[in-house]
């Protein structure tokens, strides 16, 4: 496994982390708070998220990014969807309608990534690490704002996204930017105490999820698109699209097992019901 080395400047600063209890074991976390940034909605047939569903059923699925305040700086997980390509009719035609989207994503001013960061008191330049779960359009939209930061993704995802022709789910212009400072990893990786990146391929070849240990002792299992809804995990249901079905199911089972450990909870990204009960920024989990 290739992961971070002690050369990572953010990792090597010596700090005292808050002790927390995870699964009966005292552990340390550098995480202070986790914010949920609601960046818009996608209007999709149910079959996009749950394999084999009746596609007459249309659902509005939230698009989220997460911001972690840690002892060693701000970490952003995913970057939402670029609203300019939705609101400009020519770009919307090119990037969405011509690629088979039947309904455009919905991004209102209140969903602005930078607006929500500003409300917390954070500027994009304050964020020095951006973790990408994978490189679909609803996760890479505002990478362009983080050319100064380390962009952390699985090597397999990066390779796949750069070498796959434009399709329904990817906008290569979001991430094929020469200035981006990629930090490519392979497999599971401890980003810092309290933030564990977990390789969960299947939805895409290099999809990853994250475990966030909060000061309270709760551990959030951020599932991203390994399974869009809680239902995917409750009933072991494959996502609508997968690069590898067997891997996708194994990733669902792995995340479910991690969420079953004491003090842990599944935290889905696209679940329309879950988002209504979640604390949204500027509220936070701690
Ligand atoms: Zn996806």
Coordinates of C-alpha atoms and ligand atoms in Angstrom, one line a residue:
X1 CA 0.0 0.0 0.0
X2 CA 1.3 3.5 -0.9
X3 CA 0.1 6.1 1.5
X4 CA 1.3 9.3 3.0
X5 CA 4.9 9.6 4.1
X6 CA 6.3 11.6 7.0
X7 CA 7.4 14.2 4.4
X8 CA 3.8 15.4 4.3
X9 CA 4.2 18.7 6.0
X10 CA 0.7 18.8 7.4
X11 CA 1.2 15.4 9.0
X12 CA 4.5 15.9 10.8
X13 CA 3.7 18.9 12.9
X14 CA 3.5 17.8 16.5
X15 CA 0.2 18.4 18.1
X16 CA -1.8 17.1 21.0
X17 CA -5.0 15.4 19.8
X18 CA -8.2 15.0 21.7
X19 CA -8.5 11.5 23.0
X20 CA -11.8 9.8 22.0
X21 CA -13.2 6.3 22.6
X22 CA -13.9 4.3 19.4
X23 CA -15.0 0.7 19.8
X24 CA -13.9 0.7 23.4
X25 CA -10.4 1.7 22.6
X26 CA -9.0 5.2 23.3
X27 CA -7.9 6.8 20.1
X28 CA -6.8 10.3 19.2
X29 CA -8.4 12.6 16.7
X30 CA -7.2 15.8 15.1
X31 CA -10.8 16.5 14.0
X32 CA -12.6 19.3 15.8
X33 CA -15.7 19.8 13.7
X34 CA -17.3 18.4 10.5
X35 CA -19.6 20.6 8.4
X36 CA -22.1 19.4 5.8
X37 CA -22.2 21.8 2.8
X38 CA -25.3 21.3 0.7
X39 CA -24.3 22.2 -2.8
X40 CA -27.5 21.5 -4.8
X41 CA -29.7 18.7 -6.0
X42 CA -29.7 16.2 -8.9
X43 CA -33.1 15.2 -10.3
X44 CA -32.7 11.6 -11.3
X45 CA -34.5 8.3 -12.1
X46 CA -34.4 6.1 -9.0
X47 CA -32.4 3.5 -11.0
X48 CA -29.4 5.8 -11.0
X49 CA -29.0 5.0 -7.3
X50 CA -30.7 1.7 -6.9
X51 CA -30.1 -1.0 -9.5
X52 CA -33.2 -2.3 -11.2
X53 CA -35.6 0.3 -9.8
X54 CA -38.6 1.6 -11.7
X55 CA -37.3 4.6 -13.6
X56 CA -40.7 6.3 -13.6
X57 CA -39.8 7.2 -10.1
X58 CA -37.8 10.5 -10.0
X59 CA -35.9 11.6 -7.0
X60 CA -34.2 14.8 -6.0
X61 CA -30.8 13.8 -4.5
X62 CA -28.7 16.2 -2.5
X63 CA -25.2 17.0 -3.6
X64 CA -22.9 17.5 -0.6
X65 CA -19.4 18.4 0.3
X66 CA -17.9 18.1 3.8
X67 CA -15.5 20.4 5.5
X68 CA -13.4 19.2 8.5
X69 CA -11.8 21.6 10.9
X70 CA -8.8 19.9 12.3
X71 CA -5.9 20.6 14.6
X72 CA -3.7 21.0 11.5
X73 CA -6.0 22.9 9.1
X74 CA -9.1 22.7 7.0
X75 CA -9.8 19.6 4.9
X76 CA -12.5 19.6 2.2
X77 CA -14.1 16.4 1.0
X78 CA -15.4 16.8 -2.6
X79 CA -16.2 20.2 -4.2
X80 CA -19.8 20.1 -5.3
X81 CA -21.0 20.8 -8.9
X82 CA -20.1 23.8 -11.0
X83 CA -23.3 26.0 -11.2
X84 CA -22.0 28.0 -14.2
X85 CA -22.3 25.0 -16.5
X86 CA -25.9 24.6 -15.4
X87 CA -27.0 28.2 -15.5
X88 CA -25.5 29.1 -18.9
X89 CA -27.8 27.7 -21.6
X90 CA -25.0 26.9 -24.1
X91 CA -22.9 25.2 -21.5
X92 CA -25.9 23.3 -20.0
X93 CA -26.7 22.0 -23.5
X94 CA -23.1 20.9 -24.1
X95 CA -22.3 19.4 -20.7
X96 CA -25.7 18.0 -19.7
X97 CA -28.5 17.8 -22.3
X98 CA -26.2 16.6 -25.1
X99 CA -24.8 13.9 -22.8
X100 CA -28.1 12.4 -21.9
X101 CA -29.2 14.3 -18.8
X102 CA -33.0 14.7 -19.0
X103 CA -33.2 17.3 -16.2
X104 CA -30.6 19.8 -15.1
X105 CA -29.2 19.7 -11.6
X106 CA -30.6 22.4 -9.3
X107 CA -28.2 24.8 -7.7
X108 CA -29.6 27.9 -5.9
X109 CA -27.5 30.8 -4.5
X110 CA -28.0 29.2 -1.0
X111 CA -26.1 26.2 -2.3
X112 CA -23.0 28.1 -3.2
X113 CA -19.9 26.3 -1.9
X114 CA -17.9 29.5 -1.4
X115 CA -21.0 31.2 0.2
X116 CA -21.2 28.4 2.8
X117 CA -17.5 28.5 3.4
X118 CA -17.7 32.2 3.9
X119 CA -20.5 31.8 6.4
X120 CA -18.2 29.6 8.4
X121 CA -15.3 32.1 8.0
X122 CA -13.2 30.1 5.7
X123 CA -11.8 31.2 2.3
X124 CA -10.9 28.6 -0.4
X125 CA -7.2 29.6 0.1
X126 CA -7.4 28.5 3.8
X127 CA -8.1 24.9 2.7
X128 CA -4.8 23.0 2.0
X129 CA -6.1 19.5 1.5
X130 CA -9.0 18.4 -0.7
X131 CA -10.0 14.8 -0.7
X132 CA -11.9 13.5 -3.7
X133 CA -14.1 10.5 -3.2
X134 CA -14.2 10.0 -7.0
X135 CA -14.3 12.2 -10.1
X136 CA -17.9 12.4 -11.1
X137 CA -19.3 15.8 -12.0
X138 CA -21.2 16.3 -8.7
X139 CA -17.9 16.0 -6.8
X140 CA -15.3 17.8 -8.9
X141 CA -17.2 21.1 -9.7
X142 CA -15.0 23.6 -7.9
X143 CA -11.6 21.9 -7.9
X144 CA -10.5 24.9 -9.8
X145 CA -10.7 27.0 -6.6
X146 CA -8.1 24.8 -5.0
X147 CA -5.0 25.0 -7.2
X148 CA -2.9 25.9 -4.1
X149 CA -4.0 22.8 -2.2
X150 CA -3.0 19.1 -2.2
X151 CA -5.7 17.2 -4.1
X152 CA -5.9 13.7 -2.7
X153 CA -7.4 10.9 -4.8
X154 CA -6.9 7.3 -5.4
X155 CA -4.4 6.7 -8.3
X156 CA -6.9 4.3 -10.0
X157 CA -9.6 7.0 -10.0
X158 CA -7.3 9.6 -11.3
X159 CA -6.1 7.4 -14.2
X160 CA -9.7 6.3 -15.0
X161 CA -11.1 9.8 -15.0
X162 CA -8.3 11.2 -17.2
X163 CA -8.5 8.3 -19.7
X164 CA -12.2 7.8 -20.1
X165 CA -14.1 9.6 -22.9
X166 CA -16.6 12.2 -21.6
X167 CA -19.6 10.4 -20.4
X168 CA -22.8 11.1 -18.4
X169 CA -20.9 11.3 -15.1
X170 CA -17.6 13.1 -15.8
X171 CA -16.6 16.6 -16.9
X172 CA -12.9 16.3 -17.7
X173 CA -12.5 20.1 -17.7
X174 CA -13.2 20.1 -14.0
X175 CA -10.1 18.2 -13.1
X176 CA -7.8 18.1 -16.1
X177 CA -6.1 21.3 -15.0
X178 CA -2.3 21.5 -15.2
X179 CA -1.9 23.5 -12.0
X180 CA -3.6 21.0 -9.7
X181 CA -1.2 19.5 -7.2
X182 CA -2.3 15.8 -7.0
X183 CA -1.4 13.5 -4.2
X184 CA -2.3 10.1 -5.5
X185 CA -2.7 7.2 -3.0
X186 CA -3.4 3.5 -3.3
X187 CA -5.6 1.7 -0.8
X188 CA -6.5 2.7 2.7
X189 CA -4.7 5.7 4.2
X190 CA -4.7 7.6 7.5
X191 CA -4.8 11.2 6.4
X192 CA -4.3 12.3 10.0
X193 CA -5.4 11.0 13.4
X194 CA -9.2 10.8 13.1
X195 CA -9.4 10.9 9.3
X196 CA -9.1 7.5 7.6
X197 CA -9.5 7.1 3.9
X198 CA -11.0 3.8 2.9
X199 CA -10.7 2.3 -0.6
X200 CA -14.2 1.4 -1.8
X201 CA -14.0 0.7 -5.5
X202 CA -16.9 -0.5 -7.6
X203 CA -19.1 2.5 -8.3
X204 CA -15.9 3.8 -10.1
X205 CA -12.5 2.1 -10.2
X206 CA -10.9 4.3 -7.5
X207 CA -13.8 5.4 -5.4
X208 CA -12.9 6.0 -1.7
X209 CA -14.8 6.7 1.4
X210 CA -13.8 8.2 4.8
X211 CA -14.0 7.6 8.5
X212 CA -14.2 10.7 10.6
X213 CA -13.6 10.4 14.3
X214 CA -15.3 13.3 16.2
X215 CA -14.2 14.6 19.6
X216 CA -17.5 13.3 21.0
X217 CA -16.4 9.8 20.2
X218 CA -18.8 9.3 17.4
X219 CA -17.3 8.0 14.2
X220 CA -19.0 9.0 10.9
X221 CA -18.7 6.6 8.0
X222 CA -18.8 8.9 5.0
X223 CA -20.0 6.7 2.2
X224 CA -20.0 9.1 -0.8
X225 CA -21.3 7.1 -3.8
X226 CA -20.4 3.6 -2.7
X227 CA -24.1 3.6 -2.0
X228 CA -26.2 6.7 -2.5
X229 CA -28.9 5.9 0.0
X230 CA -29.2 4.3 3.4
X231 CA -31.3 1.7 1.6
X232 CA -28.3 0.6 -0.4
X233 CA -26.6 -0.5 2.8
X234 CA -29.7 -1.8 4.6
X235 CA -30.6 -4.1 1.7
X236 CA -27.2 -4.6 0.1
X237 CA -28.4 -2.9 -3.1
X238 CA -26.0 -2.1 -5.9
X239 CA -25.7 1.5 -7.2
X240 CA -27.3 2.1 -10.6
X241 CA -23.9 2.4 -12.3
X242 CA -20.8 0.5 -11.3
X243 CA -17.5 -0.1 -12.9
X244 CA -17.4 -3.5 -11.2
X245 CA -20.5 -5.1 -9.5
X246 CA -18.6 -7.5 -7.3
X247 CA -16.3 -4.7 -6.0
X248 CA -19.3 -2.4 -5.5
X249 CA -21.1 -5.0 -3.4
X250 CA -17.9 -5.7 -1.4
X251 CA -17.5 -2.0 -0.7
X252 CA -21.1 -1.7 0.5
X253 CA -20.6 -4.7 2.8
X254 CA -17.3 -3.3 4.1
X255 CA -18.8 0.1 4.9
X256 CA -21.8 -1.5 6.5
X257 CA -19.5 -3.6 8.7
X258 CA -17.5 -0.5 9.7
X259 CA -20.7 1.4 10.5
X260 CA -21.8 -1.5 12.7
X261 CA -18.8 -1.0 15.1
X262 CA -19.7 0.7 18.4
X263 CA -20.0 4.4 18.2
X264 CA -20.1 4.5 14.4
X265 CA -22.8 5.6 12.0
X266 CA -23.4 5.6 8.2
X267 CA -23.4 9.1 6.7
X268 CA -24.8 8.9 3.2
X269 CA -24.2 11.8 0.7
X270 CA -27.1 11.5 -1.7
X271 CA -30.0 10.3 0.5
X272 CA -33.0 12.6 0.1
X273 CA -34.4 11.7 3.5
X274 CA -31.2 11.7 5.5
X275 CA -30.3 15.2 4.3
X276 CA -33.5 16.5 5.9
X277 CA -32.3 15.3 9.3
X278 CA -28.7 16.3 8.9
X279 CA -27.1 19.3 10.5
X280 CA -26.2 21.7 7.7
X281 CA -23.5 24.3 7.8
X282 CA -23.0 26.5 9.6
X283 CA -24.2 23.9 12.1
X284 CA -21.7 21.1 12.6
X285 CA -20.9 17.7 14.1
X286 CA -18.3 17.5 16.9
Ligands
LIG1 ZN1 -20.6 9.1 -8.6

